[in-house]
Amino acid sequence: MQDKFEELLRIVLKRHGTKRTSEEISHPSEEKLVCFIEGRLDREDTSGLISHLLICHKCNEAIALDMHIKDKYIFEVPSELRLKIEEMIPAKEDSSLLEVYLKVKGEFLEVINTSADVLLGQEVIPASVLRTRKIANFKDEVMLLKAFRDMRVDLKVENKGKNIFNITVKARYKASQSPVKDLRINLIKDEIEIESRLVDADGTVVFEHVLLGKYIIETAFLKEHVASILLDIKAC
Amino acid sequence: MDDLGFVQRCINGDKASWDKFLDRYSRLIYSYIHNVIEAKSYTFAREHIPDIFQSLFYSLIKDDFHKLKSYQGRNGCSLASWLRQVTINFTIDYLRKLRPMVSIDETDDQGFALKDVLASGSPLAPEAINLEDAIEQLKRCILKLNNEERYFLELHINRGVRLEDLKHIFNVSRGAVDMQKSRIIAKLKECFHLAGFFGL
């Protein structure tokens, strides 16, 4: 009896279920769909998404397929296909990215990970050496230095308390030590540009009252990207 | 290094990072394309797999890595999970464009023939006329459920998703999922019976 009822249910749902996707409907991001499948969305987002899924065949199909084929078969990529992908990707050897991962511990800033050099007193030390010396905590502020092309960029993160920070970016030419001019520095969070400033006469920009979180600091001339700084400040 | 930092390195064109990206994720993407095609029984589409694979990578990097930049790692979403979903969506869209080429003998995943149920041997075969009334009434009963209950039915009954897999979506234990199903079926049966339909 249960099977008959479920079979009838199946007929009804097939006939009157989610409609073909309209091109005008805006769909949730893949990230949202994944979080939904993995149970990571809050109640409000889940409820909103379910309302969409009840009318959208495309997203429904994607979710059902994700659940059906998870951990199915693994196929090796043919080498000639991999080569074609490698040729397609515009990758270059030199990196123009600096990553900085910090953690706030009271009035101290802990350097979790970075590829920059760190100013320790009057000494400039590679981050790897800091780890060897087991030095990680800096009171009130931490200064990091990184070379990009013919410039040196200094990044200072000041802990102003209550999880608020000032971020200072200063750019100078390596050879002459003169400040870089006409450089624009953008502070970006979640793909949204929060602030955008041209450097001052000293090659410096200060972003004040910055909160915890993940930021991208883009540095660029008018027509040329120079470098990106990925700055992640977390609470303890 | 976390996934967001890794993606940023790729967006910045760091070759070493792209080598790692391909080492870590190209097999996942390629496998998922295969598995979507097999799950939909679109065997004719197997010859398109290399093109789907290349087109997907192109879609990630074109317009200054626009698609790749959309990954933000929110709510703990890993890059692998994101790429899995991107691959599924992309493959579905690609296959949908191929559909006009599908033979008329292929199964339409959306069209469900009532005649298949009315064929001999089906438990519902003899009551053809009452069946239409029953379908209409059950539809009205389903509409009385809340959204979460309706979606539960959509996934489990219509799409065949296992109860074991539903526990993550609804954030409950396996036992709770079983109870939820029983409760929804009981609600529907009560509504159905109140309208005068018995025997199911």
JSON list of N, CA, C and O in Angstrom, two decimals, chain B residues 14-52:
[
{"chain": "B", "resi": 14, "resn": "ASP", "atom": "N", "xyz": [49.87, 33.07, -11.17]},
{"chain": "B", "resi": 14, "resn": "ASP", "atom": "CA", "xyz": [51.06, 32.36, -10.68]},
{"chain": "B", "resi": 14, "resn": "ASP", "atom": "C", "xyz": [51.09, 30.95, -11.25]},
{"chain": "B", "resi": 14, "resn": "ASP", "atom": "O", "xyz": [50.20, 30.13, -11.02]},
{"chain": "B", "resi": 15, "resn": "LYS", "atom": "N", "xyz": [52.13, 30.66, -12.01]},
{"chain": "B", "resi": 15, "resn": "LYS", "atom": "CA", "xyz": [52.19, 29.39, -12.74]},
{"chain": "B", "resi": 15, "resn": "LYS", "atom": "C", "xyz": [52.23, 28.20, -11.80]},
{"chain": "B", "resi": 15, "resn": "LYS", "atom": "O", "xyz": [51.56, 27.19, -12.04]},
{"chain": "B", "resi": 16, "resn": "ALA", "atom": "N", "xyz": [53.00, 28.34, -10.74]},
{"chain": "B", "resi": 16, "resn": "ALA", "atom": "CA", "xyz": [53.10, 27.22, -9.78]},
{"chain": "B", "resi": 16, "resn": "ALA", "atom": "C", "xyz": [51.73, 26.89, -9.20]},
{"chain": "B", "resi": 16, "resn": "ALA", "atom": "O", "xyz": [51.38, 25.72, -8.99]},
{"chain": "B", "resi": 17, "resn": "SER", "atom": "N", "xyz": [50.96, 27.92, -8.93]},
{"chain": "B", "resi": 17, "resn": "SER", "atom": "CA", "xyz": [49.62, 27.69, -8.37]},
{"chain": "B", "resi": 17, "resn": "SER", "atom": "C", "xyz": [48.71, 27.01, -9.38]},
{"chain": "B", "resi": 17, "resn": "SER", "atom": "O", "xyz": [47.92, 26.14, -9.04]},
{"chain": "B", "resi": 18, "resn": "TRP", "atom": "N", "xyz": [48.82, 27.42, -10.64]},
{"chain": "B", "resi": 18, "resn": "TRP", "atom": "CA", "xyz": [47.99, 26.77, -11.67]},
{"chain": "B", "resi": 18, "resn": "TRP", "atom": "C", "xyz": [48.39, 25.31, -11.86]},
{"chain": "B", "resi": 18, "resn": "TRP", "atom": "O", "xyz": [47.52, 24.46, -12.08]},
{"chain": "B", "resi": 19, "resn": "ASP", "atom": "N", "xyz": [49.67, 25.03, -11.77]},
{"chain": "B", "resi": 19, "resn": "ASP", "atom": "CA", "xyz": [50.10, 23.62, -11.85]},
{"chain": "B", "resi": 19, "resn": "ASP", "atom": "C", "xyz": [49.44, 22.82, -10.73]},
{"chain": "B", "resi": 19, "resn": "ASP", "atom": "O", "xyz": [48.95, 21.70, -10.93]},
{"chain": "B", "resi": 20, "resn": "LYS", "atom": "N", "xyz": [49.42, 23.44, -9.54]},
{"chain": "B", "resi": 20, "resn": "LYS", "atom": "CA", "xyz": [48.79, 22.75, -8.39]},
{"chain": "B", "resi": 20, "resn": "LYS", "atom": "C", "xyz": [47.29, 22.61, -8.61]},
{"chain": "B", "resi": 20, "resn": "LYS", "atom": "O", "xyz": [46.69, 21.60, -8.26]},
{"chain": "B", "resi": 21, "resn": "PHE", "atom": "N", "xyz": [46.69, 23.64, -9.18]},
{"chain": "B", "resi": 21, "resn": "PHE", "atom": "CA", "xyz": [45.24, 23.62, -9.43]},
{"chain": "B", "resi": 21, "resn": "PHE", "atom": "C", "xyz": [44.89, 22.44, -10.32]},
{"chain": "B", "resi": 21, "resn": "PHE", "atom": "O", "xyz": [43.96, 21.67, -10.05]},
{"chain": "B", "resi": 22, "resn": "LEU", "atom": "N", "xyz": [45.67, 22.29, -11.40]},
{"chain": "B", "resi": 22, "resn": "LEU", "atom": "CA", "xyz": [45.40, 21.21, -12.33]},
{"chain": "B", "resi": 22, "resn": "LEU", "atom": "C", "xyz": [45.67, 19.85, -11.68]},
{"chain": "B", "resi": 22, "resn": "LEU", "atom": "O", "xyz": [44.92, 18.89, -11.89]},
{"chain": "B", "resi": 23, "resn": "ASP", "atom": "N", "xyz": [46.74, 19.78, -10.88]},
{"chain": "B", "resi": 23, "resn": "ASP", "atom": "CA", "xyz": [47.04, 18.51, -10.20]},
{"chain": "B", "resi": 23, "resn": "ASP", "atom": "C", "xyz": [45.90, 18.11, -9.26]},
{"chain": "B", "resi": 23, "resn": "ASP", "atom": "O", "xyz": [45.52, 16.95, -9.18]},
{"chain": "B", "resi": 24, "resn": "ARG", "atom": "N", "xyz": [45.37, 19.12, -8.55]},
{"chain": "B", "resi": 24, "resn": "ARG", "atom": "CA", "xyz": [44.36, 18.81, -7.51]},
{"chain": "B", "resi": 24, "resn": "ARG", "atom": "C", "xyz": [42.96, 18.63, -8.08]},
{"chain": "B", "resi": 24, "resn": "ARG", "atom": "O", "xyz": [42.19, 17.83, -7.57]},
{"chain": "B", "resi": 25, "resn": "TYR", "atom": "N", "xyz": [42.61, 19.44, -9.07]},
{"chain": "B", "resi": 25, "resn": "TYR", "atom": "CA", "xyz": [41.19, 19.53, -9.42]},
{"chain": "B", "resi": 25, "resn": "TYR", "atom": "C", "xyz": [40.81, 19.08, -10.82]},
{"chain": "B", "resi": 25, "resn": "TYR", "atom": "O", "xyz": [39.62, 18.91, -11.10]},
{"chain": "B", "resi": 26, "resn": "SER", "atom": "N", "xyz": [41.78, 18.88, -11.71]},
{"chain": "B", "resi": 26, "resn": "SER", "atom": "CA", "xyz": [41.37, 18.54, -13.08]},
{"chain": "B", "resi": 26, "resn": "SER", "atom": "C", "xyz": [40.69, 17.16, -13.12]},
{"chain": "B", "resi": 26, "resn": "SER", "atom": "O", "xyz": [39.71, 16.95, -13.84]},
{"chain": "B", "resi": 27, "resn": "ARG", "atom": "N", "xyz": [41.19, 16.24, -12.30]},
{"chain": "B", "resi": 27, "resn": "ARG", "atom": "CA", "xyz": [40.59, 14.90, -12.28]},
{"chain": "B", "resi": 27, "resn": "ARG", "atom": "C", "xyz": [39.18, 14.95, -11.70]},
{"chain": "B", "resi": 27, "resn": "ARG", "atom": "O", "xyz": [38.26, 14.27, -12.19]},
{"chain": "B", "resi": 28, "resn": "LEU", "atom": "N", "xyz": [39.00, 15.77, -10.66]},
{"chain": "B", "resi": 28, "resn": "LEU", "atom": "CA", "xyz": [37.67, 15.92, -10.06]},
{"chain": "B", "resi": 28, "resn": "LEU", "atom": "C", "xyz": [36.69, 16.44, -11.09]},
{"chain": "B", "resi": 28, "resn": "LEU", "atom": "O", "xyz": [35.58, 15.91, -11.26]},
{"chain": "B", "resi": 29, "resn": "ILE", "atom": "N", "xyz": [37.11, 17.48, -11.84]},
{"chain": "B", "resi": 29, "resn": "ILE", "atom": "CA", "xyz": [36.22, 18.10, -12.83]},
{"chain": "B", "resi": 29, "resn": "ILE", "atom": "C", "xyz": [35.91, 17.10, -13.94]},
{"chain": "B", "resi": 29, "resn": "ILE", "atom": "O", "xyz": [34.76, 16.91, -14.34]},
{"chain": "B", "resi": 30, "resn": "TYR", "atom": "N", "xyz": [36.94, 16.44, -14.43]},
{"chain": "B", "resi": 30, "resn": "TYR", "atom": "CA", "xyz": [36.78, 15.49, -15.53]},
{"chain": "B", "resi": 30, "resn": "TYR", "atom": "C", "xyz": [35.85, 14.35, -15.12]},
{"chain": "B", "resi": 30, "resn": "TYR", "atom": "O", "xyz": [34.96, 13.93, -15.87]},
{"chain": "B", "resi": 31, "resn": "SER", "atom": "N", "xyz": [36.04, 13.86, -13.90]},
{"chain": "B", "resi": 31, "resn": "SER", "atom": "CA", "xyz": [35.22, 12.75, -13.40]},
{"chain": "B", "resi": 31, "resn": "SER", "atom": "C", "xyz": [33.77, 13.16, -13.24]},
{"chain": "B", "resi": 31, "resn": "SER", "atom": "O", "xyz": [32.85, 12.40, -13.56]},
{"chain": "B", "resi": 32, "resn": "TYR", "atom": "N", "xyz": [33.56, 14.37, -12.75]},
{"chain": "B", "resi": 32, "resn": "TYR", "atom": "CA", "xyz": [32.18, 14.81, -12.56]},
{"chain": "B", "resi": 32, "resn": "TYR", "atom": "C", "xyz": [31.45, 14.98, -13.89]},
{"chain": "B", "resi": 32, "resn": "TYR", "atom": "O", "xyz": [30.25, 14.71, -13.98]},
{"chain": "B", "resi": 33, "resn": "ILE", "atom": "N", "xyz": [32.16, 15.44, -14.91]},
{"chain": "B", "resi": 33, "resn": "ILE", "atom": "CA", "xyz": [31.53, 15.55, -16.23]},
{"chain": "B", "resi": 33, "resn": "ILE", "atom": "C", "xyz": [31.08, 14.15, -16.68]},
{"chain": "B", "resi": 33, "resn": "ILE", "atom": "O", "xyz": [29.93, 13.95, -17.11]},
{"chain": "B", "resi": 34, "resn": "HIS", "atom": "N", "xyz": [31.99, 13.18, -16.55]},
{"chain": "B", "resi": 34, "resn": "HIS", "atom": "CA", "xyz": [31.65, 11.80, -16.89]},
{"chain": "B", "resi": 34, "resn": "HIS", "atom": "C", "xyz": [30.41, 11.33, -16.11]},
{"chain": "B", "resi": 34, "resn": "HIS", "atom": "O", "xyz": [29.48, 10.75, -16.67]},
{"chain": "B", "resi": 35, "resn": "ASN", "atom": "N", "xyz": [30.44, 11.57, -14.80]},
{"chain": "B", "resi": 35, "resn": "ASN", "atom": "CA", "xyz": [29.39, 11.02, -13.94]},
{"chain": "B", "resi": 35, "resn": "ASN", "atom": "C", "xyz": [28.04, 11.67, -14.19]},
{"chain": "B", "resi": 35, "resn": "ASN", "atom": "O", "xyz": [27.00, 11.01, -14.07]},
{"chain": "B", "resi": 36, "resn": "VAL", "atom": "N", "xyz": [28.03, 12.96, -14.53]},
{"chain": "B", "resi": 36, "resn": "VAL", "atom": "CA", "xyz": [26.74, 13.62, -14.86]},
{"chain": "B", "resi": 36, "resn": "VAL", "atom": "C", "xyz": [26.15, 12.98, -16.13]},
{"chain": "B", "resi": 36, "resn": "VAL", "atom": "O", "xyz": [24.97, 12.67, -16.19]},
{"chain": "B", "resi": 37, "resn": "ILE", "atom": "N", "xyz": [27.00, 12.78, -17.11]},
{"chain": "B", "resi": 37, "resn": "ILE", "atom": "CA", "xyz": [26.54, 12.18, -18.36]},
{"chain": "B", "resi": 37, "resn": "ILE", "atom": "C", "xyz": [25.99, 10.77, -18.12]},
{"chain": "B", "resi": 37, "resn": "ILE", "atom": "O", "xyz": [24.95, 10.39, -18.66]},
{"chain": "B", "resi": 38, "resn": "GLU", "atom": "N", "xyz": [26.68, 10.00, -17.31]},
{"chain": "B", "resi": 38, "resn": "GLU", "atom": "CA", "xyz": [26.21, 8.63, -17.02]},
{"chain": "B", "resi": 38, "resn": "GLU", "atom": "C", "xyz": [24.92, 8.67, -16.20]},
{"chain": "B", "resi": 38, "resn": "GLU", "atom": "O", "xyz": [24.01, 7.89, -16.44]},
{"chain": "B", "resi": 39, "resn": "ALA", "atom": "N", "xyz": [24.84, 9.61, -15.23]},
{"chain": "B", "resi": 39, "resn": "ALA", "atom": "CA", "xyz": [23.65, 9.69, -14.38]},
{"chain": "B", "resi": 39, "resn": "ALA", "atom": "C", "xyz": [22.41, 10.03, -15.21]},
{"chain": "B", "resi": 39, "resn": "ALA", "atom": "O", "xyz": [21.31, 9.58, -14.91]},
{"chain": "B", "resi": 40, "resn": "LYS", "atom": "N", "xyz": [22.61, 10.83, -16.25]},
{"chain": "B", "resi": 40, "resn": "LYS", "atom": "CA", "xyz": [21.48, 11.21, -17.10]},
{"chain": "B", "resi": 40, "resn": "LYS", "atom": "C", "xyz": [21.30, 10.24, -18.28]},
{"chain": "B", "resi": 40, "resn": "LYS", "atom": "O", "xyz": [20.43, 10.43, -19.11]},
{"chain": "B", "resi": 41, "resn": "SER", "atom": "N", "xyz": [22.15, 9.23, -18.30]},
{"chain": "B", "resi": 41, "resn": "SER", "atom": "CA", "xyz": [22.09, 8.22, -19.38]},
{"chain": "B", "resi": 41, "resn": "SER", "atom": "C", "xyz": [22.22, 8.85, -20.76]},
{"chain": "B", "resi": 41, "resn": "SER", "atom": "O", "xyz": [21.62, 8.38, -21.73]},
{"chain": "B", "resi": 42, "resn": "TYR", "atom": "N", "xyz": [23.00, 9.89, -20.87]},
{"chain": "B", "resi": 42, "resn": "TYR", "atom": "CA", "xyz": [23.24, 10.56, -22.16]},
{"chain": "B", "resi": 42, "resn": "TYR", "atom": "C", "xyz": [24.50, 9.97, -22.79]},
{"chain": "B", "resi": 42, "resn": "TYR", "atom": "O", "xyz": [25.49, 10.67, -22.99]},
{"chain": "B", "resi": 43, "resn": "THR", "atom": "N", "xyz": [24.46, 8.70, -23.10]},
{"chain": "B", "resi": 43, "resn": "THR", "atom": "CA", "xyz": [25.66, 8.03, -23.61]},
{"chain": "B", "resi": 43, "resn": "THR", "atom": "C", "xyz": [26.16, 8.67, -24.89]},
{"chain": "B", "resi": 43, "resn": "THR", "atom": "O", "xyz": [27.36, 8.69, -25.17]},
{"chain": "B", "resi": 44, "resn": "PHE", "atom": "N", "xyz": [25.24, 9.26, -25.68]},
{"chain": "B", "resi": 44, "resn": "PHE", "atom": "CA", "xyz": [25.62, 9.91, -26.93]},
{"chain": "B", "resi": 44, "resn": "PHE", "atom": "C", "xyz": [26.59, 11.07, -26.67]},
{"chain": "B", "resi": 44, "resn": "PHE", "atom": "O", "xyz": [27.33, 11.51, -27.55]},
{"chain": "B", "resi": 45, "resn": "ALA", "atom": "N", "xyz": [26.55, 11.61, -25.43]},
{"chain": "B", "resi": 45, "resn": "ALA", "atom": "CA", "xyz": [27.32, 12.81, -25.13]},
{"chain": "B", "resi": 45, "resn": "ALA", "atom": "C", "xyz": [28.76, 12.52, -24.71]},
{"chain": "B", "resi": 45, "resn": "ALA", "atom": "O", "xyz": [29.55, 13.43, -24.49]},
{"chain": "B", "resi": 46, "resn": "ARG", "atom": "N", "xyz": [29.10, 11.23, -24.62]},
{"chain": "B", "resi": 46, "resn": "ARG", "atom": "CA", "xyz": [30.46, 10.89, -24.14]},
{"chain": "B", "resi": 46, "resn": "ARG", "atom": "C", "xyz": [31.53, 11.49, -25.03]},
{"chain": "B", "resi": 46, "resn": "ARG", "atom": "O", "xyz": [32.58, 11.94, -24.57]},
{"chain": "B", "resi": 47, "resn": "GLU", "atom": "N", "xyz": [31.27, 11.53, -26.32]},
{"chain": "B", "resi": 47, "resn": "GLU", "atom": "CA", "xyz": [32.28, 12.08, -27.25]},
{"chain": "B", "resi": 47, "resn": "GLU", "atom": "C", "xyz": [32.48, 13.58, -27.03]},
{"chain": "B", "resi": 47, "resn": "GLU", "atom": "O", "xyz": [33.47, 14.14, -27.49]},
{"chain": "B", "resi": 48, "resn": "HIS", "atom": "N", "xyz": [31.55, 14.22, -26.32]},
{"chain": "B", "resi": 48, "resn": "HIS", "atom": "CA", "xyz": [31.67, 15.66, -26.08]},
{"chain": "B", "resi": 48, "resn": "HIS", "atom": "C", "xyz": [32.46, 15.98, -24.82]},
{"chain": "B", "resi": 48, "resn": "HIS", "atom": "O", "xyz": [32.69, 17.15, -24.52]},
{"chain": "B", "resi": 49, "resn": "ILE", "atom": "N", "xyz": [32.84, 14.96, -24.05]},
{"chain": "B", "resi": 49, "resn": "ILE", "atom": "CA", "xyz": [33.49, 15.20, -22.76]},
{"chain": "B", "resi": 49, "resn": "ILE", "atom": "C", "xyz": [34.74, 16.09, -22.88]},
{"chain": "B", "resi": 49, "resn": "ILE", "atom": "O", "xyz": [34.90, 17.04, -22.11]},
{"chain": "B", "resi": 50, "resn": "PRO", "atom": "N", "xyz": [35.66, 15.83, -23.83]},
{"chain": "B", "resi": 50, "resn": "PRO", "atom": "CA", "xyz": [36.83, 16.71, -23.93]},
{"chain": "B", "resi": 50, "resn": "PRO", "atom": "C", "xyz": [36.43, 18.16, -24.18]},
{"chain": "B", "resi": 50, "resn": "PRO", "atom": "O", "xyz": [37.03, 19.08, -23.62]},
{"chain": "B", "resi": 51, "resn": "ASP", "atom": "N", "xyz": [35.40, 18.36, -25.01]},
{"chain": "B", "resi": 51, "resn": "ASP", "atom": "CA", "xyz": [34.99, 19.73, -25.29]},
{"chain": "B", "resi": 51, "resn": "ASP", "atom": "C", "xyz": [34.35, 20.38, -24.06]},
{"chain": "B", "resi": 51, "resn": "ASP", "atom": "O", "xyz": [34.59, 21.56, -23.78]},
{"chain": "B", "resi": 52, "resn": "ILE", "atom": "N", "xyz": [33.56, 19.62, -23.32]},
{"chain": "B", "resi": 52, "resn": "ILE", "atom": "CA", "xyz": [32.95, 20.15, -22.09]},
{"chain": "B", "resi": 52, "resn": "ILE", "atom": "C", "xyz": [34.06, 20.54, -21.12]},
{"chain": "B", "resi": 52, "resn": "ILE", "atom": "O", "xyz": [34.03, 21.62, -20.49]}
]
